[in-house]
């Protein structure tokens, strides 16, 4: 079915100029994937050796996820953006179905008190990662269809929340507070870029802050995390343990780090060293210099994604533009929250670091998003992005280079 969808169309991989990609974006994402593979191999070696007897166990699994992610990237690159636009409502229904299924006992898998995964024999799927992207695709279509209504009326502004609030409720039932914040933040940014007036946007921000306050008050463990985060050393062997160990890792790293593979904190001191707190191990082993290089790569790929959206908007491909903006803000949200948690600027929250953290669903979805962004950039540059365009042999002909 997939190959039936992609076969008739030209793509960044099939054009008159051969492989016609945004190599700057691709290089930045591949660099992050490479750093992630190295750091997961290092950070997980002690845990993997104790649990499976093979210190490279997590590395081999991660390589499988990388291979699947590259395949997902290639597939999404070959599907026209107009096809994603047509499937927006179907994807929204699929996202709701996945978030309901994960809450069903016997289907959803509980880990550390949270029902966030649908378990299969050899791997788990995290529906929230898929749902966030599907929401971005649906909302991009809504902003195109209802652009005037969104900009001029309260009803056009509130309609998306008829979809977003129930989805946020399902995420909170898992519970997955971090994914809820990232999804709602990306949606709010898309609405703002879609032309929502400043007064209505400001009202939305106030209501969102009030909702976060209520949600934090509603669950004792969230309030405990918030209190502990302000002074983790007050309970460094209890609720502040994970954060204090992460801060110790940063302190040990100094400017140039203790050397790749020489982390002490990964040796059962820092929980989730290869998943949520892989950046702390990176800081310990590669120091401030390695940390800043990694952050610079994050900044580059997210800014590049925003520019891809801007280029699509200039080409009057508004659905593609809104989708690029939404994907960029999903990455930005996860980058800021994960690194903020690692350095102690935000309360401890289980949220993966895109491209770097160990986790199949997150990695595969990130790679698929790269494919979408590369497709958007190519269509905006070659002007093949409108639904009315008929693809024929001339689309494969040699084209002038519109380098950026």
Short mmCIF file of C-alpha atoms in Angstrom, two decimals:
data_model
loop_
_atom_site.label_atom_id
_atom_site.label_comp_id
_atom_site.label_asym_id
_atom_site.label_seq_id
_atom_site.Cartn_x
_atom_site.Cartn_y
_atom_site.Cartn_z
CA UNK A 1 0.00 0.00 0.00
CA UNK A 2 2.80 2.43 0.93
CA UNK A 3 4.65 1.83 -2.32
CA UNK A 4 1.39 2.25 -4.23
CA UNK A 5 1.08 5.74 -2.74
CA UNK A 6 4.65 6.87 -3.42
CA UNK A 7 5.45 5.20 -6.75
CA UNK A 8 3.90 7.67 -9.24
CA UNK A 9 5.47 10.80 -7.80
CA UNK A 10 8.87 12.44 -8.06
CA UNK A 11 10.62 13.03 -4.77
CA UNK A 12 13.87 14.40 -3.33
CA UNK A 13 15.34 10.96 -4.01
CA UNK A 14 14.00 10.67 -7.58
CA UNK A 15 14.52 13.80 -9.67
CA UNK A 16 16.35 15.06 -12.70
CA UNK A 17 19.27 16.03 -10.49
CA UNK A 18 19.44 12.72 -8.66
CA UNK A 19 19.30 13.06 -4.89
CA UNK A 20 18.06 16.60 -4.29
CA UNK A 21 17.97 17.13 -0.54
CA UNK A 22 18.52 19.89 1.97
CA UNK A 23 21.92 18.47 2.90
CA UNK A 24 22.48 21.01 5.67
CA UNK A 25 19.36 19.80 7.52
CA UNK A 26 20.21 16.18 6.84
CA UNK A 27 23.80 16.61 8.06
CA UNK A 28 22.68 18.23 11.32
CA UNK A 29 20.20 15.44 12.07
CA UNK A 30 22.71 12.71 11.17
CA UNK A 31 25.27 14.34 13.47
CA UNK A 32 22.76 14.22 16.33
CA UNK A 33 21.95 10.58 15.54
CA UNK A 34 25.66 9.76 15.62
CA UNK A 35 26.18 11.52 18.96
CA UNK A 36 23.12 9.73 20.30
CA UNK A 37 24.42 6.31 19.27
CA UNK A 38 27.81 6.95 20.88
CA UNK A 39 26.32 8.30 24.11
CA UNK A 40 23.72 5.52 24.43
CA UNK A 41 26.49 2.92 23.97
CA UNK A 42 28.47 4.58 26.75
CA UNK A 43 25.65 5.48 29.13
CA UNK A 44 23.91 2.09 28.96
CA UNK A 45 26.94 -0.22 29.12
CA UNK A 46 26.87 -0.84 32.89
CA UNK A 47 23.10 -1.32 33.07
CA UNK A 48 23.08 -3.56 29.98
CA UNK A 49 25.92 -5.71 31.35
CA UNK A 50 24.09 -6.20 34.65
CA UNK A 51 20.68 -6.89 33.12
CA UNK A 52 21.57 -8.95 30.04
CA UNK A 53 25.24 -9.86 30.40
CA UNK A 54 26.04 -7.93 27.21
CA UNK A 55 27.27 -4.33 27.65
CA UNK A 56 26.33 -3.58 24.01
CA UNK A 57 22.74 -4.84 24.30
CA UNK A 58 21.13 -1.40 24.17
CA UNK A 59 23.49 -0.28 21.40
CA UNK A 60 22.39 -3.15 19.13
CA UNK A 61 18.72 -2.42 19.82
CA UNK A 62 19.30 1.26 19.16
CA UNK A 63 20.93 0.42 15.82
CA UNK A 64 17.78 -1.47 14.85
CA UNK A 65 15.71 1.59 15.75
CA UNK A 66 18.05 3.79 13.69
CA UNK A 67 17.58 1.48 10.67
CA UNK A 68 13.79 1.59 11.07
CA UNK A 69 13.96 5.36 11.51
CA UNK A 70 15.97 5.81 8.30
CA UNK A 71 13.40 3.69 6.45
CA UNK A 72 10.59 5.84 7.91
CA UNK A 73 12.46 8.97 6.81
CA UNK A 74 12.76 7.66 3.24
CA UNK A 75 9.07 6.71 3.08
CA UNK A 76 7.84 10.08 4.38
CA UNK A 77 10.16 11.87 1.95
CA UNK A 78 8.51 10.12 -0.99
CA UNK A 79 4.90 10.86 -0.04
CA UNK A 80 3.56 14.19 -1.44
CA UNK A 81 2.60 16.76 1.18
CA UNK A 82 -0.87 16.97 -0.42
CA UNK A 83 -1.38 13.33 0.56
CA UNK A 84 -0.67 14.10 4.22
CA UNK A 85 -3.13 16.98 4.00
CA UNK A 86 -5.87 14.69 2.69
CA UNK A 87 -5.21 12.15 5.46
CA UNK A 88 -5.31 14.71 8.29
CA UNK A 89 -8.70 13.71 9.72
CA UNK A 90 -7.92 9.99 9.41
CA UNK A 91 -4.68 10.54 11.32
CA UNK A 92 -6.54 12.44 14.03
CA UNK A 93 -8.95 9.53 14.49
CA UNK A 94 -5.97 7.16 14.54
CA UNK A 95 -4.29 9.25 17.24
CA UNK A 96 -7.40 9.09 19.43
CA UNK A 97 -7.66 5.33 18.87
CA UNK A 98 -4.04 4.76 19.92
CA UNK A 99 -4.39 6.91 23.05
CA UNK A 100 -7.52 4.99 24.05
CA UNK A 101 -5.95 1.59 23.35
CA UNK A 102 -2.92 2.31 25.52
CA UNK A 103 -5.24 2.77 28.52
CA UNK A 104 -6.93 -0.62 28.01
CA UNK A 105 -5.61 -3.23 30.49
CA UNK A 106 -3.92 -6.05 28.64
CA UNK A 107 -3.04 -3.84 25.67
CA UNK A 108 -1.27 -0.95 27.35
CA UNK A 109 1.93 -1.77 29.21
CA UNK A 110 2.61 -0.19 32.59
CA UNK A 111 6.16 0.95 33.35
CA UNK A 112 7.03 2.88 36.52
CA UNK A 113 3.36 3.50 37.22
CA UNK A 114 2.52 4.94 33.78
CA UNK A 115 0.50 3.34 30.96
CA UNK A 116 2.36 4.91 28.03
CA UNK A 117 3.29 1.95 25.85
CA UNK A 118 1.57 -0.68 23.74
CA UNK A 119 3.70 -3.77 24.12
CA UNK A 120 4.59 -6.21 21.37
CA UNK A 121 6.86 -9.24 21.59
CA UNK A 122 10.18 -7.50 20.98
CA UNK A 123 9.38 -3.80 21.16
CA UNK A 124 7.00 -1.19 22.57
CA UNK A 125 5.14 1.59 20.77
CA UNK A 126 4.52 4.90 22.54
CA UNK A 127 1.26 6.30 21.12
CA UNK A 128 1.89 9.81 22.48
CA UNK A 129 4.87 10.23 20.13
CA UNK A 130 2.71 9.36 17.12
CA UNK A 131 -0.28 11.38 18.36
CA UNK A 132 1.74 14.61 18.66
CA UNK A 133 2.75 14.49 15.00
CA UNK A 134 -0.75 13.53 13.85
CA UNK A 135 -2.20 16.50 15.75
CA UNK A 136 0.28 18.83 14.03
CA UNK A 137 -0.75 17.49 10.60
CA UNK A 138 -4.47 17.83 11.39
CA UNK A 139 -4.10 21.32 12.85
CA UNK A 140 -2.06 22.49 9.85
CA UNK A 141 -4.95 21.43 7.62
CA UNK A 142 -7.45 23.19 9.87
CA UNK A 143 -5.49 26.45 9.73
CA UNK A 144 -5.52 26.32 5.94
CA UNK A 145 -9.23 25.48 5.66
CA UNK A 146 -10.37 27.98 8.30
CA UNK A 147 -7.75 30.68 7.98
CA UNK A 148 -10.14 33.63 7.84
CA UNK A 149 -12.26 32.20 10.67
CA UNK A 150 -9.21 31.62 12.88
CA UNK A 151 -8.00 35.17 12.37
CA UNK A 152 -11.30 37.00 12.72
CA UNK A 153 -13.63 35.07 15.05
CA UNK A 154 -13.59 33.57 18.51
CA UNK A 155 -15.26 30.42 17.20
CA UNK A 156 -12.47 29.72 14.75
CA UNK A 157 -10.02 30.12 17.62
CA UNK A 158 -11.86 27.78 20.03
CA UNK A 159 -12.74 25.00 17.58
CA UNK A 160 -9.27 23.34 17.65
CA UNK A 161 -9.58 22.96 21.43
CA UNK A 162 -12.62 20.73 20.94
CA UNK A 163 -10.05 18.25 19.60
CA UNK A 164 -6.99 19.22 21.65
CA UNK A 165 -8.53 19.16 25.14
CA UNK A 166 -9.90 15.57 24.95
CA UNK A 167 -6.55 14.43 23.57
CA UNK A 168 -4.75 16.21 26.39
CA UNK A 169 -7.11 14.48 28.82
CA UNK A 170 -6.17 11.06 27.40
CA UNK A 171 -2.48 11.89 27.73
CA UNK A 172 -2.95 12.96 31.34
CA UNK A 173 -4.72 9.69 32.10
CA UNK A 174 -1.57 7.73 31.20
CA UNK A 175 -0.21 9.99 32.83
CA UNK A 176 2.14 11.84 30.44
CA UNK A 177 2.28 15.44 31.57
CA UNK A 178 5.38 16.26 29.49
CA UNK A 179 3.84 15.12 26.20
CA UNK A 180 0.71 17.12 27.03
CA UNK A 181 2.72 20.31 27.55
CA UNK A 182 4.73 19.78 24.34
CA UNK A 183 1.64 19.05 22.22
CA UNK A 184 -0.37 21.99 23.57
CA UNK A 185 2.63 24.30 23.27
CA UNK A 186 3.19 23.37 19.62
CA UNK A 187 -0.53 23.80 18.90
CA UNK A 188 -0.54 27.24 20.55
CA UNK A 189 2.49 28.31 18.50
CA UNK A 190 0.81 27.11 15.30
CA UNK A 191 -2.36 29.06 16.12
CA UNK A 192 -0.31 32.20 16.78
CA UNK A 193 1.54 31.84 13.47
CA UNK A 194 -1.81 31.11 11.82
CA UNK A 195 -2.92 34.63 12.63
CA UNK A 196 -4.74 34.46 15.98
CA UNK A 197 -4.99 37.95 17.45
CA UNK A 198 -2.68 38.93 20.29
CA UNK A 199 -5.53 39.39 22.79
CA UNK A 200 -6.97 35.92 22.16
CA UNK A 201 -3.49 34.39 22.20
CA UNK A 202 -2.67 36.12 25.51
CA UNK A 203 -5.94 34.80 26.97
CA UNK A 204 -4.97 31.30 25.84
CA UNK A 205 -1.58 31.63 27.55
CA UNK A 206 -3.20 32.76 30.80
CA UNK A 207 -5.66 29.86 30.72
CA UNK A 208 -2.84 27.41 29.94
CA UNK A 209 -0.76 28.64 32.91
CA UNK A 210 -3.81 28.36 35.15
CA UNK A 211 -4.46 24.81 33.88
CA UNK A 212 -0.86 23.80 34.59
CA UNK A 213 -1.15 25.20 38.12
CA UNK A 214 -4.35 23.23 38.73
CA UNK A 215 -2.84 20.03 37.33
CA UNK A 216 0.24 20.39 39.53
CA UNK A 217 -1.96 20.93 42.59
CA UNK A 218 -4.17 17.95 41.70
CA UNK A 219 -1.43 15.31 42.01
CA UNK A 220 0.76 15.16 45.14
CA UNK A 221 3.73 13.69 43.26
CA UNK A 222 3.78 16.65 40.87
CA UNK A 223 3.79 19.12 43.75
CA UNK A 224 6.56 17.11 45.43
CA UNK A 225 8.65 17.30 42.23
CA UNK A 226 8.08 21.04 42.02
CA UNK A 227 9.11 21.62 45.63
CA UNK A 228 12.13 19.32 45.35
CA UNK A 229 13.29 20.89 42.10
CA UNK A 230 13.75 24.26 43.80
CA UNK A 231 16.15 22.70 46.35
CA UNK A 232 17.03 19.08 45.42
CA UNK A 233 19.78 18.91 48.05
CA UNK A 234 17.19 19.17 50.83
CA UNK A 235 16.21 15.56 50.05
CA UNK A 236 19.14 14.35 48.00
CA UNK A 237 18.58 10.66 48.84
CA UNK A 238 14.81 10.83 48.33
CA UNK A 239 12.76 12.83 45.84
CA UNK A 240 15.78 14.94 44.85
CA UNK A 241 18.06 11.98 44.18
CA UNK A 242 17.84 11.90 40.37
CA UNK A 243 18.42 15.63 39.96
CA UNK A 244 21.32 15.77 42.41
CA UNK A 245 23.05 12.90 40.62
CA UNK A 246 22.55 14.70 37.29
CA UNK A 247 24.05 17.89 38.74
CA UNK A 248 27.01 15.91 40.07
CA UNK A 249 27.55 14.61 36.52
CA UNK A 250 27.64 18.17 35.19
CA UNK A 251 30.06 19.20 37.93
CA UNK A 252 32.43 16.30 37.23
CA UNK A 253 32.51 17.09 33.51
CA UNK A 254 34.03 20.57 33.90
CA UNK A 255 35.26 22.07 30.59
CA UNK A 256 36.50 19.07 28.61
CA UNK A 257 34.88 16.14 30.42
CA UNK A 258 36.30 13.02 32.04
CA UNK A 259 36.60 11.25 28.68
CA UNK A 260 34.28 9.15 26.57
CA UNK A 261 33.22 6.02 28.47
CA UNK A 262 34.64 7.23 31.80
CA UNK A 263 31.44 8.43 33.44
CA UNK A 264 31.00 7.45 37.07
CA UNK A 265 27.36 8.54 37.34
CA UNK A 266 26.22 5.98 34.77
CA UNK A 267 27.39 3.20 37.09
CA UNK A 268 23.99 2.89 38.82
CA UNK A 269 24.16 6.32 40.48
CA UNK A 270 22.04 8.17 37.92
CA UNK A 271 18.71 6.48 37.10
CA UNK A 272 17.61 6.48 33.43
CA UNK A 273 21.12 7.45 32.36
CA UNK A 274 20.61 6.31 28.76
CA UNK A 275 17.06 7.64 28.32
CA UNK A 276 15.82 10.82 30.02
CA UNK A 277 19.22 11.82 31.47
CA UNK A 278 21.58 10.95 28.62
CA UNK A 279 22.51 14.63 28.33
CA UNK A 280 23.92 14.57 31.88
CA UNK A 281 26.20 11.66 30.98
CA UNK A 282 27.23 13.52 27.82
CA UNK A 283 28.10 16.57 29.93
CA UNK A 284 30.15 14.43 32.31
CA UNK A 285 32.12 12.67 29.58
CA UNK A 286 32.47 15.50 27.03
CA UNK A 287 32.31 18.52 29.34
CA UNK A 288 31.00 22.00 28.68
CA UNK A 289 32.53 22.04 25.20
CA UNK A 290 30.78 18.82 24.12
CA UNK A 291 27.50 19.97 25.69
CA UNK A 292 27.58 23.31 23.87
CA UNK A 293 28.38 21.64 20.54
CA UNK A 294 25.38 19.34 21.03
CA UNK A 295 23.11 22.25 21.97
CA UNK A 296 24.38 24.15 18.92
CA UNK A 297 23.35 21.22 16.71
CA UNK A 298 19.90 21.23 18.34
CA UNK A 299 19.57 24.96 17.70
CA UNK A 300 20.68 24.52 14.10
CA UNK A 301 18.17 21.78 13.18
CA UNK A 302 15.25 23.54 14.88
CA UNK A 303 16.03 26.93 13.32
CA UNK A 304 16.49 25.19 9.96
CA UNK A 305 13.07 23.56 10.39
CA UNK A 306 11.55 26.99 11.06
CA UNK A 307 13.23 28.36 7.95
CA UNK A 308 11.83 25.44 5.92
CA UNK A 309 8.38 26.51 7.10
CA UNK A 310 9.16 30.12 6.13
CA UNK A 311 10.29 29.06 2.64
CA UNK A 312 7.11 27.03 2.18
CA UNK A 313 5.04 30.02 3.27
CA UNK A 314 6.82 32.24 0.73
CA UNK A 315 6.02 29.62 -1.92
CA UNK A 316 2.35 29.93 -0.80
CA UNK A 317 2.28 26.31 0.35
CA UNK A 318 0.57 27.14 3.62
CA UNK A 319 -0.28 23.62 4.80
CA UNK A 320 3.36 22.59 4.41
CA UNK A 321 4.46 25.77 6.19
CA UNK A 322 2.21 25.22 9.21
CA UNK A 323 3.26 21.57 9.39
CA UNK A 324 6.96 22.52 9.36
CA UNK A 325 6.37 25.11 12.10
CA UNK A 326 4.49 22.55 14.19
CA UNK A 327 7.19 19.88 13.85
CA UNK A 328 9.86 22.44 14.73
CA UNK A 329 8.00 23.48 17.88
CA UNK A 330 7.57 19.82 18.92
CA UNK A 331 11.36 19.46 18.78
CA UNK A 332 11.96 22.80 20.51
CA UNK A 333 9.58 21.87 23.33
CA UNK A 334 11.24 18.52 23.95
CA UNK A 335 14.76 19.98 23.71
CA UNK A 336 14.00 22.75 26.21
CA UNK A 337 12.17 20.53 28.70
CA UNK A 338 14.68 17.65 28.64
CA UNK A 339 17.78 19.83 28.89
CA UNK A 340 16.04 22.09 31.42
CA UNK A 341 15.33 19.05 33.59
CA UNK A 342 18.92 17.79 33.25
CA UNK A 343 20.46 21.07 34.37
CA UNK A 344 17.91 21.65 37.15
CA UNK A 345 16.01 24.55 35.58
CA UNK A 346 12.74 22.58 35.38
CA UNK A 347 11.09 19.96 37.61
CA UNK A 348 12.04 16.36 36.87
CA UNK A 349 9.91 15.02 34.01
CA UNK A 350 10.20 11.88 31.93
CA UNK A 351 10.61 13.24 28.41
CA UNK A 352 13.10 11.94 25.85
CA UNK A 353 15.71 14.09 24.13
CA UNK A 354 15.05 13.91 20.35
CA UNK A 355 17.69 11.96 18.38
CA UNK A 356 19.80 11.29 21.50
CA UNK A 357 17.72 9.37 24.06
CA UNK A 358 17.26 5.61 23.89
CA UNK A 359 13.72 4.76 22.83
CA UNK A 360 12.38 3.28 19.62
CA UNK A 361 9.15 5.28 19.22
CA UNK A 362 10.80 8.65 19.81
CA UNK A 363 13.69 7.94 17.45
CA UNK A 364 11.56 6.57 14.61
CA UNK A 365 9.11 9.47 14.83
CA UNK A 366 11.98 11.99 14.86
CA UNK A 367 13.41 10.42 11.70
CA UNK A 368 9.96 10.45 10.05
CA UNK A 369 9.69 14.16 10.91
CA UNK A 370 13.05 14.76 9.22
CA UNK A 371 11.65 13.09 6.10
CA UNK A 372 8.59 15.36 6.21
CA UNK A 373 10.75 18.47 6.57
CA UNK A 374 13.03 17.42 3.71
CA UNK A 375 9.96 16.82 1.53
CA UNK A 376 8.51 20.22 2.45
CA UNK A 377 11.79 21.98 1.62
CA UNK A 378 12.04 20.18 -1.75
CA UNK A 379 8.44 20.89 -2.74
CA UNK A 380 8.71 24.57 -1.82
CA UNK A 381 11.93 24.87 -3.84
CA UNK A 382 10.63 23.02 -6.89
CA UNK A 383 7.05 24.35 -6.63
CA UNK A 384 5.51 20.87 -6.77
CA UNK A 385 3.48 21.33 -3.63
CA UNK A 386 0.00 22.23 -4.79
CA UNK A 387 -2.80 19.72 -5.07
CA UNK A 388 -3.62 20.94 -8.58
CA UNK A 389 -0.18 20.10 -9.95
CA UNK A 390 -0.16 17.08 -12.25
CA UNK A 391 3.06 15.10 -12.04
CA UNK A 392 4.45 14.03 -15.41
CA UNK A 393 7.76 13.21 -17.04
CA UNK A 394 8.75 16.87 -17.22
CA UNK A 395 8.96 16.94 -13.42
CA UNK A 396 11.96 14.64 -13.66
CA UNK A 397 13.79 16.93 -16.07
CA UNK A 398 16.89 18.89 -15.16
CA UNK A 399 16.00 21.91 -13.06
CA UNK A 400 17.95 25.04 -12.18
CA UNK A 401 19.47 25.11 -8.72
CA UNK A 402 17.66 27.41 -6.27
CA UNK A 403 20.25 27.03 -3.55
CA UNK A 404 19.63 28.45 -0.12
#
